[in-house]
């Protein structure tokens, strides 16, 4: 007896195999966020950084406020200080100002002056002034020459170096800022300048009256003869 074989059509749907059952809806595990992936100490580091930055900013603000005196208080602070000599000036059309020089300096116009107690050659005198942040004095007016003459007249010093020179030997006198000497503001003594090898200038302190006393410049050797000297710098202005 011949047996019959029956063929059946079997269709398979795409989907999970029986070994991997599909999870019910809503039970999927969400992907890890960036912060979940970070180290557990990371948020503390960030917080600490911002706290440190805030503290630094606070300190800076306090320092600025303390270092900026209120308007009207500058005058009293500088008047009490021995480190500054100040004059109250009232420029026309402007607010009053304090014109100040460091302690030990003399003030005239908008300049501060240091009159040395030691002696140097003209070249060394300029080096000493520049080390202090000054330079040898430049005389720009008849009034300034009168101030310097009057200030030095009572000293027991013979000569003070000033910032006038002809070190090129061309008989063309220049101030230390390279400004040429104005012939109308030249205060030479009689018969000066006298020697070709004397190319630097001192203010000679002598006796006399009027122009005889004010005309007191004398040429000297720049690197040989030693004299006292006058340094000059600008005053410092403060609004009040």
mmCIF file of C-alpha atoms in Angstrom:
data_model
loop_
_atom_site.group_PDB
_atom_site.id
_atom_site.type_symbol
_atom_site.label_atom_id
_atom_site.label_comp_id
_atom_site.label_asym_id
_atom_site.label_seq_id
_atom_site.Cartn_x
_atom_site.Cartn_y
_atom_site.Cartn_z
ATOM 1 C CA UNK A 1 0.000 0.000 0.000
ATOM 2 C CA UNK A 2 1.454 3.233 -1.049
ATOM 3 C CA UNK A 3 1.538 5.929 1.691
ATOM 4 C CA UNK A 4 0.548 9.530 0.853
ATOM 5 C CA UNK A 5 2.730 12.505 1.838
ATOM 6 C CA UNK A 6 0.889 15.737 2.542
ATOM 7 C CA UNK A 7 2.744 19.057 2.093
ATOM 8 C CA UNK A 8 1.658 22.039 4.123
ATOM 9 C CA UNK A 9 2.583 25.662 3.429
ATOM 10 C CA UNK A 10 4.212 27.323 6.457
ATOM 11 C CA UNK A 11 4.841 31.112 6.574
ATOM 12 C CA UNK A 12 7.102 32.827 9.218
ATOM 13 C CA UNK A 13 6.626 36.444 10.269
ATOM 14 C CA UNK A 14 9.629 38.696 10.978
ATOM 15 C CA UNK A 15 9.931 39.295 14.738
ATOM 16 C CA UNK A 16 11.712 38.196 17.869
ATOM 17 C CA UNK A 17 12.462 34.613 18.290
ATOM 18 C CA UNK A 18 10.903 32.620 21.019
ATOM 19 C CA UNK A 19 14.254 32.713 22.845
ATOM 20 C CA UNK A 20 14.090 36.520 23.058
ATOM 21 C CA UNK A 21 10.582 37.495 24.077
ATOM 22 C CA UNK A 22 9.554 41.060 23.238
ATOM 23 C CA UNK A 23 9.346 43.389 26.231
ATOM 24 C CA UNK A 24 5.949 44.918 26.897
ATOM 25 C CA UNK A 25 5.391 48.558 25.817
ATOM 26 C CA UNK A 26 6.664 51.200 28.263
ATOM 27 C CA UNK A 27 9.219 48.953 29.877
ATOM 28 C CA UNK A 28 12.175 50.004 27.657
ATOM 29 C CA UNK A 29 15.279 51.261 29.532
ATOM 30 C CA UNK A 30 16.011 54.904 28.535
ATOM 31 C CA UNK A 31 19.517 55.666 27.215
ATOM 32 C CA UNK A 32 22.003 57.065 29.718
ATOM 33 C CA UNK A 33 22.224 60.861 29.760
ATOM 34 C CA UNK A 34 25.524 62.799 29.616
ATOM 35 C CA UNK A 35 25.404 63.553 33.311
ATOM 36 C CA UNK A 36 24.791 59.875 34.124
ATOM 37 C CA UNK A 37 27.923 59.073 32.156
ATOM 38 C CA UNK A 38 30.035 61.706 34.071
ATOM 39 C CA UNK A 39 32.029 60.869 37.118
ATOM 40 C CA UNK A 40 30.092 61.383 40.375
ATOM 41 C CA UNK A 41 32.548 64.078 41.542
ATOM 42 C CA UNK A 42 32.217 66.222 38.394
ATOM 43 C CA UNK A 43 29.274 68.408 39.596
ATOM 44 C CA UNK A 44 31.183 69.207 42.796
ATOM 45 C CA UNK A 45 34.220 70.327 40.815
ATOM 46 C CA UNK A 46 32.097 72.630 38.651
ATOM 47 C CA UNK A 47 30.355 74.129 41.694
ATOM 48 C CA UNK A 48 33.679 74.679 43.446
ATOM 49 C CA UNK A 49 35.120 76.439 40.390
ATOM 50 C CA UNK A 50 32.251 78.922 40.182
ATOM 51 C CA UNK A 51 32.408 79.568 43.942
ATOM 52 C CA UNK A 52 36.144 80.315 43.677
ATOM 53 C CA UNK A 53 35.584 82.623 40.700
ATOM 54 C CA UNK A 54 32.887 84.532 42.594
ATOM 55 C CA UNK A 55 35.169 84.950 45.602
ATOM 56 C CA UNK A 56 37.982 86.345 43.430
ATOM 57 C CA UNK A 57 35.633 88.860 41.784
ATOM 58 C CA UNK A 58 34.386 89.973 45.203
ATOM 59 C CA UNK A 59 37.941 90.558 46.443
ATOM 60 C CA UNK A 60 38.811 92.565 43.308
ATOM 61 C CA UNK A 61 35.739 94.789 43.751
ATOM 62 C CA UNK A 62 36.584 95.442 47.419
ATOM 63 C CA UNK A 63 40.195 96.369 46.554
ATOM 64 C CA UNK A 64 39.041 98.769 43.819
ATOM 65 C CA UNK A 65 36.531 100.453 46.094
ATOM 66 C CA UNK A 66 39.052 100.861 48.912
ATOM 67 C CA UNK A 67 41.709 102.184 46.544
ATOM 68 C CA UNK A 68 39.407 104.821 45.053
ATOM 69 C CA UNK A 69 38.773 107.513 47.652
ATOM 70 C CA UNK A 70 35.513 109.369 47.423
ATOM 71 C CA UNK A 71 35.435 112.812 45.868
ATOM 72 C CA UNK A 72 36.304 115.427 48.467
ATOM 73 C CA UNK A 73 38.338 113.067 50.636
ATOM 74 C CA UNK A 74 41.566 113.223 48.589
ATOM 75 C CA UNK A 75 42.513 116.666 49.886
ATOM 76 C CA UNK A 76 42.395 115.677 53.554
ATOM 77 C CA UNK A 77 44.289 112.427 52.905
ATOM 78 C CA UNK A 78 47.162 114.164 51.120
ATOM 79 C CA UNK A 79 47.305 117.045 53.575
ATOM 80 C CA UNK A 80 47.810 114.534 56.394
ATOM 81 C CA UNK A 81 50.403 112.548 54.466
ATOM 82 C CA UNK A 82 54.105 113.343 54.791
ATOM 83 C CA UNK A 83 54.785 111.561 51.501
ATOM 84 C CA UNK A 84 53.327 114.359 49.338
ATOM 85 C CA UNK A 85 53.494 118.138 49.134
ATOM 86 C CA UNK A 86 50.350 119.490 47.508
ATOM 87 C CA UNK A 87 49.104 122.892 46.382
ATOM 88 C CA UNK A 88 45.441 123.642 45.721
ATOM 89 C CA UNK A 89 44.951 125.096 42.243
ATOM 90 C CA UNK A 90 41.801 126.470 40.636
ATOM 91 C CA UNK A 91 42.198 126.422 36.826
ATOM 92 C CA UNK A 92 39.854 128.843 35.119
ATOM 93 C CA UNK A 93 36.682 127.088 34.005
ATOM 94 C CA UNK A 94 37.707 123.809 35.648
ATOM 95 C CA UNK A 95 37.191 122.086 38.964
ATOM 96 C CA UNK A 96 39.810 122.673 41.708
ATOM 97 C CA UNK A 97 42.773 120.318 41.622
ATOM 98 C CA UNK A 98 45.597 119.291 43.908
ATOM 99 C CA UNK A 99 49.015 119.687 42.305
ATOM 100 C CA UNK A 100 51.339 117.330 44.200
ATOM 101 C CA UNK A 101 55.032 116.490 44.485
ATOM 102 C CA UNK A 102 56.567 113.686 46.486
ATOM 103 C CA UNK A 103 57.948 114.607 49.874
ATOM 104 C CA UNK A 104 61.343 116.310 49.733
ATOM 105 C CA UNK A 105 60.722 117.920 46.332
ATOM 106 C CA UNK A 106 60.113 121.621 45.681
ATOM 107 C CA UNK A 107 57.209 122.684 43.479
ATOM 108 C CA UNK A 108 56.993 125.491 40.950
ATOM 109 C CA UNK A 109 54.410 125.712 38.178
ATOM 110 C CA UNK A 110 53.697 122.192 36.971
ATOM 111 C CA UNK A 111 57.120 120.811 37.918
ATOM 112 C CA UNK A 112 58.761 119.183 40.947
ATOM 113 C CA UNK A 113 62.459 119.770 41.657
ATOM 114 C CA UNK A 114 65.101 117.794 43.531
ATOM 115 C CA UNK A 115 68.176 119.780 44.649
ATOM 116 C CA UNK A 116 70.971 117.313 45.298
ATOM 117 C CA UNK A 117 73.121 117.261 48.423
ATOM 118 C CA UNK A 118 75.830 115.222 46.744
ATOM 119 C CA UNK A 119 78.130 116.096 43.844
ATOM 120 C CA UNK A 120 78.617 114.384 40.501
ATOM 121 C CA UNK A 121 79.986 115.174 37.063
ATOM 122 C CA UNK A 122 77.373 116.492 34.640
ATOM 123 C CA UNK A 123 77.098 113.068 32.975
ATOM 124 C CA UNK A 124 76.747 111.254 36.301
ATOM 125 C CA UNK A 125 74.279 113.888 37.516
ATOM 126 C CA UNK A 126 71.975 113.091 34.646
ATOM 127 C CA UNK A 127 72.263 109.366 35.355
ATOM 128 C CA UNK A 128 71.282 109.995 38.984
ATOM 129 C CA UNK A 129 68.218 111.996 37.913
ATOM 130 C CA UNK A 130 67.104 109.381 35.401
ATOM 131 C CA UNK A 131 67.431 106.581 37.949
ATOM 132 C CA UNK A 132 64.832 108.466 40.005
ATOM 133 C CA UNK A 133 62.539 108.791 36.972
ATOM 134 C CA UNK A 134 63.456 112.482 36.492
ATOM 135 C CA UNK A 135 65.916 114.320 34.269
ATOM 136 C CA UNK A 136 68.162 117.341 34.667
ATOM 137 C CA UNK A 137 66.123 120.529 34.830
ATOM 138 C CA UNK A 138 64.979 122.236 31.626
ATOM 139 C CA UNK A 139 64.426 125.984 32.075
ATOM 140 C CA UNK A 140 61.520 127.186 29.955
ATOM 141 C CA UNK A 141 60.848 130.690 31.263
ATOM 142 C CA UNK A 142 62.272 133.734 32.982
ATOM 143 C CA UNK A 143 60.051 132.955 35.983
ATOM 144 C CA UNK A 144 61.460 129.433 36.308
ATOM 145 C CA UNK A 145 65.038 130.763 36.136
ATOM 146 C CA UNK A 146 64.127 133.254 38.880
ATOM 147 C CA UNK A 147 62.643 130.501 41.058
ATOM 148 C CA UNK A 148 65.755 128.328 40.740
ATOM 149 C CA UNK A 149 68.065 131.264 41.367
ATOM 150 C CA UNK A 150 66.181 132.341 44.490
ATOM 151 C CA UNK A 151 65.976 128.786 45.809
ATOM 152 C CA UNK A 152 69.699 128.120 45.429
ATOM 153 C CA UNK A 153 70.945 131.578 46.415
ATOM 154 C CA UNK A 154 70.986 130.855 50.140
ATOM 155 C CA UNK A 155 72.666 127.467 49.764
ATOM 156 C CA UNK A 156 76.326 126.982 50.570
ATOM 157 C CA UNK A 157 76.837 125.442 47.128
ATOM 158 C CA UNK A 158 78.750 126.965 44.253
ATOM 159 C CA UNK A 159 77.261 125.249 41.181
ATOM 160 C CA UNK A 160 74.217 123.154 40.183
ATOM 161 C CA UNK A 161 74.168 121.162 36.924
ATOM 162 C CA UNK A 162 71.202 121.917 34.637
ATOM 163 C CA UNK A 163 70.018 120.031 31.558
ATOM 164 C CA UNK A 164 71.780 122.120 28.904
ATOM 165 C CA UNK A 165 74.613 120.707 26.811
ATOM 166 C CA UNK A 166 76.632 120.918 23.602
ATOM 167 C CA UNK A 167 78.317 117.521 23.785
ATOM 168 C CA UNK A 168 78.588 117.375 19.984
ATOM 169 C CA UNK A 169 80.921 120.386 20.126
ATOM 170 C CA UNK A 170 79.028 122.318 17.440
ATOM 171 C CA UNK A 171 78.330 125.351 19.627
ATOM 172 C CA UNK A 172 74.631 124.517 19.291
ATOM 173 C CA UNK A 173 73.225 124.252 22.801
ATOM 174 C CA UNK A 174 70.351 121.831 23.413
ATOM 175 C CA UNK A 175 68.327 120.790 26.416
ATOM 176 C CA UNK A 176 68.222 117.138 27.423
ATOM 177 C CA UNK A 177 64.901 116.685 25.573
ATOM 178 C CA UNK A 178 66.696 117.766 22.347
ATOM 179 C CA UNK A 179 64.979 121.182 22.338
ATOM 180 C CA UNK A 180 67.386 123.874 21.066
ATOM 181 C CA UNK A 181 68.167 126.739 23.433
ATOM 182 C CA UNK A 182 66.042 129.824 22.834
ATOM 183 C CA UNK A 183 68.455 132.818 22.680
ATOM 184 C CA UNK A 184 65.768 134.935 24.385
ATOM 185 C CA UNK A 185 65.826 132.541 27.348
ATOM 186 C CA UNK A 186 69.595 132.224 27.755
ATOM 187 C CA UNK A 187 70.990 133.310 31.131
ATOM 188 C CA UNK A 188 74.758 133.219 30.619
ATOM 189 C CA UNK A 189 77.196 134.949 32.926
ATOM 190 C CA UNK A 190 79.346 137.652 31.407
ATOM 191 C CA UNK A 191 81.870 136.229 28.889
ATOM 192 C CA UNK A 192 80.247 132.784 28.988
ATOM 193 C CA UNK A 193 80.279 130.222 27.417
ATOM 194 C CA UNK A 194 84.029 130.435 27.378
ATOM 195 C CA UNK A 195 85.837 127.193 26.459
ATOM 196 C CA UNK A 196 85.425 124.745 23.592
ATOM 197 C CA UNK A 197 86.067 121.706 25.829
ATOM 198 C CA UNK A 198 83.395 122.801 28.346
ATOM 199 C CA UNK A 199 80.214 121.475 26.778
ATOM 200 C CA UNK A 200 77.830 121.206 29.735
ATOM 201 C CA UNK A 201 76.159 123.908 31.819
ATOM 202 C CA UNK A 202 75.835 124.682 35.509
ATOM 203 C CA UNK A 203 73.967 127.383 37.386
ATOM 204 C CA UNK A 204 76.630 129.337 39.285
ATOM 205 C CA UNK A 205 75.558 130.611 42.678
ATOM 206 C CA UNK A 206 77.148 133.992 43.191
ATOM 207 C CA UNK A 207 76.443 137.395 44.628
ATOM 208 C CA UNK A 208 74.633 140.164 42.880
ATOM 209 C CA UNK A 209 71.292 141.786 42.243
ATOM 210 C CA UNK A 210 68.682 141.661 39.495
ATOM 211 C CA UNK A 211 69.964 140.401 36.144
ATOM 212 C CA UNK A 212 73.471 140.112 37.548
ATOM 213 C CA UNK A 213 72.215 137.449 39.927
ATOM 214 C CA UNK A 214 69.797 135.815 37.446
ATOM 215 C CA UNK A 215 72.348 135.542 34.611
ATOM 216 C CA UNK A 216 74.348 132.764 36.235
ATOM 217 C CA UNK A 217 75.008 130.033 33.649
ATOM 218 C CA UNK A 218 78.522 128.781 33.197
ATOM 219 C CA UNK A 219 79.923 126.058 30.889
ATOM 220 C CA UNK A 220 81.922 123.216 32.477
ATOM 221 C CA UNK A 221 83.503 119.912 31.461
ATOM 222 C CA UNK A 222 80.846 117.187 31.278
ATOM 223 C CA UNK A 223 82.797 114.208 32.592
ATOM 224 C CA UNK A 224 85.453 115.792 34.816
ATOM 225 C CA UNK A 225 84.212 118.546 37.120
ATOM 226 C CA UNK A 226 81.837 117.576 39.937
ATOM 227 C CA UNK A 227 78.916 119.764 41.019
ATOM 228 C CA UNK A 228 75.540 119.551 42.676
ATOM 229 C CA UNK A 229 72.558 119.163 40.331
ATOM 230 C CA UNK A 230 68.838 119.874 39.928
ATOM 231 C CA UNK A 231 66.433 117.144 38.769
ATOM 232 C CA UNK A 232 62.945 117.903 37.408
ATOM 233 C CA UNK A 233 59.742 115.940 36.879
ATOM 234 C CA UNK A 234 56.067 116.782 36.336
ATOM 235 C CA UNK A 235 53.644 117.323 39.190
ATOM 236 C CA UNK A 236 50.806 114.844 39.781
ATOM 237 C CA UNK A 237 47.268 116.268 39.622
ATOM 238 C CA UNK A 238 44.291 114.994 41.609
ATOM 239 C CA UNK A 239 40.678 116.115 41.225
ATOM 240 C CA UNK A 240 38.897 117.035 44.434
#
